[in-house]
Coordinates of C-alpha atoms in Angstrom, one line a residue:
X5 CA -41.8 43.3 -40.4
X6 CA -44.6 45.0 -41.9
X7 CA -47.4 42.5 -43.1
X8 CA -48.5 42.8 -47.1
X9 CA -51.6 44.6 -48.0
X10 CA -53.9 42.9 -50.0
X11 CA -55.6 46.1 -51.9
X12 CA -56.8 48.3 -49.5
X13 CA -56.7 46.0 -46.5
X14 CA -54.1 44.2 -44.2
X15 CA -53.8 40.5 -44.8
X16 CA -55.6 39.8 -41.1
X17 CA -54.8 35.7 -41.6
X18 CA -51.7 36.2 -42.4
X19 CA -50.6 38.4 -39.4
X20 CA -52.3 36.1 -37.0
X21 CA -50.6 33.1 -37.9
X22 CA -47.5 35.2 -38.0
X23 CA -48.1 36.4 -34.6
X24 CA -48.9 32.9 -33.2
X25 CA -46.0 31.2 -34.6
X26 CA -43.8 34.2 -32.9
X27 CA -45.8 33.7 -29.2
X28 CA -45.2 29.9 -29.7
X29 CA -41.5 30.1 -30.2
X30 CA -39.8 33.8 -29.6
X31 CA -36.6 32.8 -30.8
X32 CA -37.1 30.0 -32.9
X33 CA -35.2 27.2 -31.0
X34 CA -38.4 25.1 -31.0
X35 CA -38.1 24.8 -34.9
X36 CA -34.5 24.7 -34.9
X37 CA -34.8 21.7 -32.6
X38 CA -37.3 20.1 -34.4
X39 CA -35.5 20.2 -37.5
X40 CA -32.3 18.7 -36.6
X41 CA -34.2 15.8 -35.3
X42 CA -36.0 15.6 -38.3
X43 CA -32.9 15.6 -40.1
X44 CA -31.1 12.7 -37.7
X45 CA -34.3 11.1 -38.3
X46 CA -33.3 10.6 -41.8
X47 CA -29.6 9.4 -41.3
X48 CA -30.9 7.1 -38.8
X49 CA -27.6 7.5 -37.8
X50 CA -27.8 5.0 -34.6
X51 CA -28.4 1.9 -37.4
X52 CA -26.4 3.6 -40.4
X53 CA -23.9 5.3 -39.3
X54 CA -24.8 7.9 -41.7
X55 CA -24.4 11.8 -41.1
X56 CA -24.2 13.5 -44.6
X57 CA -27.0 14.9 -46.7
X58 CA -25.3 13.3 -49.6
X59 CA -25.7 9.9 -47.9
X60 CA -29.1 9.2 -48.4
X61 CA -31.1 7.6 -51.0
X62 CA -32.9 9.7 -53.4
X63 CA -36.7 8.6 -51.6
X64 CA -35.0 9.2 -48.3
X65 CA -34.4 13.2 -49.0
X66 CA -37.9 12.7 -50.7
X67 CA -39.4 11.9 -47.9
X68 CA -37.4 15.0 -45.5
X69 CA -40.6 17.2 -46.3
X70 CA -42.8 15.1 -44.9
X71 CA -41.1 14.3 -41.8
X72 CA -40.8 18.2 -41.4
X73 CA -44.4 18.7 -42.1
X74 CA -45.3 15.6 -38.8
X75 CA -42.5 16.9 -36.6
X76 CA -43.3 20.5 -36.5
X77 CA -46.8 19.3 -35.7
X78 CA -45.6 17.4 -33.4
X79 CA -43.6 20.3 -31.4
X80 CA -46.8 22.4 -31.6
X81 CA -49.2 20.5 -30.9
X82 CA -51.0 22.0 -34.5
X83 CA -54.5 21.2 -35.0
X84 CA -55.1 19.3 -38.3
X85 CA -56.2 21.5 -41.1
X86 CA -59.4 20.7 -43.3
X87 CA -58.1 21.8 -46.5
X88 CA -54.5 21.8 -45.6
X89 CA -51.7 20.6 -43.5
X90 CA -52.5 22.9 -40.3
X91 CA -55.1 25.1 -38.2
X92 CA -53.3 27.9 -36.6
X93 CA -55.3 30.7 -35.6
X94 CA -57.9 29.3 -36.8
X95 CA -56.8 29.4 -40.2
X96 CA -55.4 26.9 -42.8
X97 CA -52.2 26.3 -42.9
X98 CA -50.0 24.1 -45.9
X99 CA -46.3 23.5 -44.6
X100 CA -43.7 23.3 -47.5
X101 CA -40.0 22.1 -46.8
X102 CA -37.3 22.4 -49.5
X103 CA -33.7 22.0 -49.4
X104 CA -32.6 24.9 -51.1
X105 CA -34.6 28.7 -50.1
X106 CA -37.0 29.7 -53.2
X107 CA -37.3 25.4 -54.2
X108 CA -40.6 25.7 -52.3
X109 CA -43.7 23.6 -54.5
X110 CA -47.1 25.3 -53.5
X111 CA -49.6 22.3 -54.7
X112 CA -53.2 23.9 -56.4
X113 CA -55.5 23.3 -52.9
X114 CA -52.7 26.4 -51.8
X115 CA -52.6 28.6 -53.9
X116 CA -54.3 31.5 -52.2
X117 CA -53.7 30.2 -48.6
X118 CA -51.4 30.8 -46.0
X119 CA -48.0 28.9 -46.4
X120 CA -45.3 27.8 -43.9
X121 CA -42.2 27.6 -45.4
X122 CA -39.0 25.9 -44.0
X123 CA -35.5 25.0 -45.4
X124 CA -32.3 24.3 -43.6
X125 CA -28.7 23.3 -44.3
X126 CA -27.0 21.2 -42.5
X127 CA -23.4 21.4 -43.9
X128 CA -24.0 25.3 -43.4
X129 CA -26.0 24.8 -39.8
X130 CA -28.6 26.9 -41.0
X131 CA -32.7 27.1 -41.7
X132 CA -35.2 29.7 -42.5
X133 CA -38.6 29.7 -41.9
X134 CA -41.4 32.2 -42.7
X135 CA -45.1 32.4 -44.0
X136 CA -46.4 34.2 -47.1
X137 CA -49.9 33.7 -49.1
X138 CA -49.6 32.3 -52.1
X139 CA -50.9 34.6 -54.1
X140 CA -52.0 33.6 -57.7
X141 CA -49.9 36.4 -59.2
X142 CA -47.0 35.6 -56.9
X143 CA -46.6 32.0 -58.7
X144 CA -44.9 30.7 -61.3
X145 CA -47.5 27.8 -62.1
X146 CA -46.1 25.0 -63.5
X147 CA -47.1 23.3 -66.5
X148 CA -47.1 20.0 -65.1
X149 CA -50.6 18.2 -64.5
X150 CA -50.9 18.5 -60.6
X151 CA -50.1 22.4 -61.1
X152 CA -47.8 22.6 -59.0
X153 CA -45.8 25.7 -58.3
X154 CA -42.9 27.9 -57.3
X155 CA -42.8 31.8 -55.7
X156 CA -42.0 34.8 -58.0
X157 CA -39.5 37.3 -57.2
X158 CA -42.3 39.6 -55.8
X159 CA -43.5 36.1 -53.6
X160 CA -40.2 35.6 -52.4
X161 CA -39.8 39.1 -50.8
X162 CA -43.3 39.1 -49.2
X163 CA -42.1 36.3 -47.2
X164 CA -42.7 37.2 -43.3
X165 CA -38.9 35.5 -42.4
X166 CA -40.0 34.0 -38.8
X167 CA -36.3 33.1 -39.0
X168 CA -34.0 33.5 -41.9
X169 CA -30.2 31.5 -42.2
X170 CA -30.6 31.0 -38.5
X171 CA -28.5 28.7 -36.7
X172 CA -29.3 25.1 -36.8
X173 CA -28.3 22.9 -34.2
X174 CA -24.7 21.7 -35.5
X175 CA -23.4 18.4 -36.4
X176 CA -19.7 18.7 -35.0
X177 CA -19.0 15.5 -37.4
X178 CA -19.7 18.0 -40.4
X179 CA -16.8 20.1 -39.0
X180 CA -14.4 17.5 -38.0
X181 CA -10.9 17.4 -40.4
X182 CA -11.1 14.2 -42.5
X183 CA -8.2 12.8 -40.3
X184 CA -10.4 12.9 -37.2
X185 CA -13.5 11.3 -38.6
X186 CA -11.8 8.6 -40.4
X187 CA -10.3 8.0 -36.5
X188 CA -13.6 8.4 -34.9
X189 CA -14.8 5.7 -36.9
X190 CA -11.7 3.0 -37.0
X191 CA -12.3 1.5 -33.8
X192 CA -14.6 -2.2 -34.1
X193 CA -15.8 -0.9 -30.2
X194 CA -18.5 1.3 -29.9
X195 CA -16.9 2.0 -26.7
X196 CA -14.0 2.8 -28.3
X197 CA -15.6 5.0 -31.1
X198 CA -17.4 7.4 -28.7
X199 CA -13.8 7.6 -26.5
X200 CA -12.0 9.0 -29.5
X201 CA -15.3 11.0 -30.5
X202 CA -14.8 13.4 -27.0
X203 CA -11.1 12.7 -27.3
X204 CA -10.7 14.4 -30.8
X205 CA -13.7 17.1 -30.7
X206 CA -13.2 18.8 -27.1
X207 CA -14.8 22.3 -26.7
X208 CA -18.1 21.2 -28.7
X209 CA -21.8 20.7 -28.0
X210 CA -22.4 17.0 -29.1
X211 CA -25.4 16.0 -29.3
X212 CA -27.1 12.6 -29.0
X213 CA -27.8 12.2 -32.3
X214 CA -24.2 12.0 -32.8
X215 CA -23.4 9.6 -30.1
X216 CA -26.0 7.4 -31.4
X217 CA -24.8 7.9 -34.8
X218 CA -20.6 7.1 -33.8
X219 CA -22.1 4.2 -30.8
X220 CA -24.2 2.8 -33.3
X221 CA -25.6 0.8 -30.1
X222 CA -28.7 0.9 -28.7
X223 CA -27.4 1.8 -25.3
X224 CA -25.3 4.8 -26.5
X225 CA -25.3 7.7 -24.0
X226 CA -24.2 4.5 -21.7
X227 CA -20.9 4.6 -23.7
X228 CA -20.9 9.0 -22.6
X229 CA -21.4 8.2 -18.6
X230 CA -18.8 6.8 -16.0
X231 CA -18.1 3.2 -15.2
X232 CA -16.6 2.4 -17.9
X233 CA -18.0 5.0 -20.3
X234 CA -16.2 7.8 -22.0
X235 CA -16.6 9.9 -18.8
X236 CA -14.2 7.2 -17.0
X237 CA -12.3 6.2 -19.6
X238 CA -10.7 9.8 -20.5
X239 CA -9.9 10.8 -17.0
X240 CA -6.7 9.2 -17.0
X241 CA -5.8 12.0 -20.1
X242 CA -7.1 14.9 -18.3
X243 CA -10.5 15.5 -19.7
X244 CA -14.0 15.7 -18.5
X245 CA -16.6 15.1 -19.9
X246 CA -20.0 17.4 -19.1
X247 CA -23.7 16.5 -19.3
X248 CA -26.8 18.8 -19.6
X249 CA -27.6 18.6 -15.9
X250 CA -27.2 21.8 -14.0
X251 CA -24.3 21.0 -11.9
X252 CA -22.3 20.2 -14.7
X253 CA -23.8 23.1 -16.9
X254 CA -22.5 25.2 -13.4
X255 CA -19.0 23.8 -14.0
X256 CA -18.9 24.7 -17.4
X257 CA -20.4 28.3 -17.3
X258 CA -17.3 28.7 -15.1
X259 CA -14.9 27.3 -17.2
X260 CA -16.3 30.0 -20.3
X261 CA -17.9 26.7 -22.3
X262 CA -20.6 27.2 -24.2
X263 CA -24.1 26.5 -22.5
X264 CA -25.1 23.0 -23.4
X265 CA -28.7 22.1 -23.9
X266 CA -31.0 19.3 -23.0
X267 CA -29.3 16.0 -24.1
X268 CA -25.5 17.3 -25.2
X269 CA -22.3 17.0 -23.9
X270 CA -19.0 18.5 -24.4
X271 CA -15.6 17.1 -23.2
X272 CA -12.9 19.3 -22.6
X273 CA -8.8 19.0 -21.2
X274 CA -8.5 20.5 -17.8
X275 CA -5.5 21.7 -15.4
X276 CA -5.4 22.7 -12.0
X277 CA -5.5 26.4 -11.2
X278 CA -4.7 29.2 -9.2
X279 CA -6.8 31.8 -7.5
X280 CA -5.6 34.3 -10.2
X281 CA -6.7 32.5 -13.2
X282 CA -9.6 33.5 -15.0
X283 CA -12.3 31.4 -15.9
X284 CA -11.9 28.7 -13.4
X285 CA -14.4 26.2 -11.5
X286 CA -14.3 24.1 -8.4
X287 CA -14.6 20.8 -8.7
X288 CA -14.1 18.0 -6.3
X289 CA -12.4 20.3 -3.7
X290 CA -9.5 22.8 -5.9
X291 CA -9.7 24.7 -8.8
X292 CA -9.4 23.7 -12.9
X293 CA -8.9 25.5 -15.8
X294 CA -9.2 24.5 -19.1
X295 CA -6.0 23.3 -20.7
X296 CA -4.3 24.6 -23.1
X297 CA -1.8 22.8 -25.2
X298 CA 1.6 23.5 -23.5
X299 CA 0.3 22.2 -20.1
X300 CA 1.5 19.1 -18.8
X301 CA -1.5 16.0 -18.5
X302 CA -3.3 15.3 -15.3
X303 CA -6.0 13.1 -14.2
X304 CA -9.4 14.9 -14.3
X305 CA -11.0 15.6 -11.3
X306 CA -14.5 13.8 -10.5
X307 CA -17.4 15.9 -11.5
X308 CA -20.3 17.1 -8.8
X309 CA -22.8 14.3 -9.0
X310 CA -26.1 14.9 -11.5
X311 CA -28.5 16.1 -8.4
X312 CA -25.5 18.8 -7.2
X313 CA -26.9 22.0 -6.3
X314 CA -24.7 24.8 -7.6

């Protein structure tokens, strides 16, 4: 995208920053990440049991901009800025966060200045961010007294999108039917809780954050593992349960799973198979497939240990 002109001459600041943010994080998984701990943060799921937007307090979803504003600074390593939030490039930097794209509030120390903007949805699994200046005559100054204000129509599409209704990291419990939540959470065992968790939402990237969040134990990827954790426990019912480690990330590449990242799982339902099958993976001495509903339930096979070479 082409950087706005200010008069005559290119908006140098704003291009550097641009470009720094890009060489940082090409394909903006670093802010993606960031955010969805920053939201989890908020539910605090672990000691709540919370994992809706609508089920925090009004100071709690308050307080989300600020979190955003620590944690990206946090992922980056950003310099503190004299004036503003951020030194990037050596320039100043104010971070804004709003739930809803446009809601941004540019205080009075930024108008002018270079602006890093960020929203994200979680029922959707969405963000954006991007950068603009906050140009006086691309503000709708408020009338309140700390002169606050929001972007005009002409601010809005000089944004520079660094990433624009991307994909957030999901929260499989915010895709769940009703029936399989309300079962997820029955159980009194934490144990039990996480068991039907992988039992009910096979095929998905779960993160921690939601272990923590249906464990609500402070040893909860424990209640994932074998000896007596979910891993063990849904053998019997034909389903493994994979880690982030390479030999397991191995397995599931050749079962056709997605690609889990660093600290998910996924459980799935699998069934011996034959050479002629596709998508198939060799684990503890014949081949599996992944199940499909009309095939009969056998014992799952015992994964390749963490350190596996593949």
């Amino acid at each position: 995208m082409a950087v706005p002109v200010v008069g005559e001459e290119r908006d140098r600041a704003l291009e550097e920053v641009f470009e720094t943010l890009i060489a940082l994080d090409p394909d903006q998984s670093r802010i993606a990440a960031a955010l969805r701990r920053t939201i989890d943060q908020l539910y605090d799921g672990q000691n709540t049991g919370r994992y809706r937007w609508d089920q925090l307090h009004k100071t709690e979803k308050t307080h989300c901009g600020t979190l955003v504003e620590i944690n990206l600074q946090r992922e980056f390593n950003f310099k503190d800025g004299v004036l503003l939030d951020y030194e990037i490039a050596k320039h100043q930097v104010d971070c804004k966060y709003s739930q809803s794209s446009g809601g941004w509030m540019i205080p009075n120390e930024a108008h002018a200045q270079v602006c890093l903007l960020v929203t994200a949805d979680d029922a959707k699994s969405t963000f954006s961010a991007g950068i603009v200046r906050a140009r006086r005559e691309w503000l709708n100054v408020g009338r309140n007294r700390d002169a606050k204000a929001t972007l005009s129509k002409a601010g809005r599409e000089n944004i520079l999108w660094l990433a624009r209704n991307a994909q957030l990291p999901p929260n499989i419990l915010l895709g769940l039917p009703a029936d399989d939540i309300l079962a997820i959470f029955a159980p009194q065992s934490g144990q039990r809780r996480v068991n039907e968790l992988f039992r009910r939402a096979q095929g998905r990237r779960i993160t921690r954050g939601v272990v923590a969040t249906v464990a609500q134990q402070a040893d909860y990827m424990k209640r994932v593992r074998g000896n007596g954790g979910a891993r063990s426990s849904l053998a019997p019912e034909g389903i493994i349960v994979l880690g982030h480690y390479g030999a397991h990330r191995a397995v599931g590449r050749c079962l056709g799973l997605e690609e889990l990242l660093a600290g998910e799982s996924m459980s799935v339902r699998v069934v011996p198979a034959d050479e002629a099958d596709y998508w198939t993976a060799e684990i503890d001495g014949r081949l599996w497939r992944v199940a499909d509903a009309h095939d009969p339930v056998v014992t799952a096979p015992t994964l390749p240990p963490v350190s596996a070479a593949w």
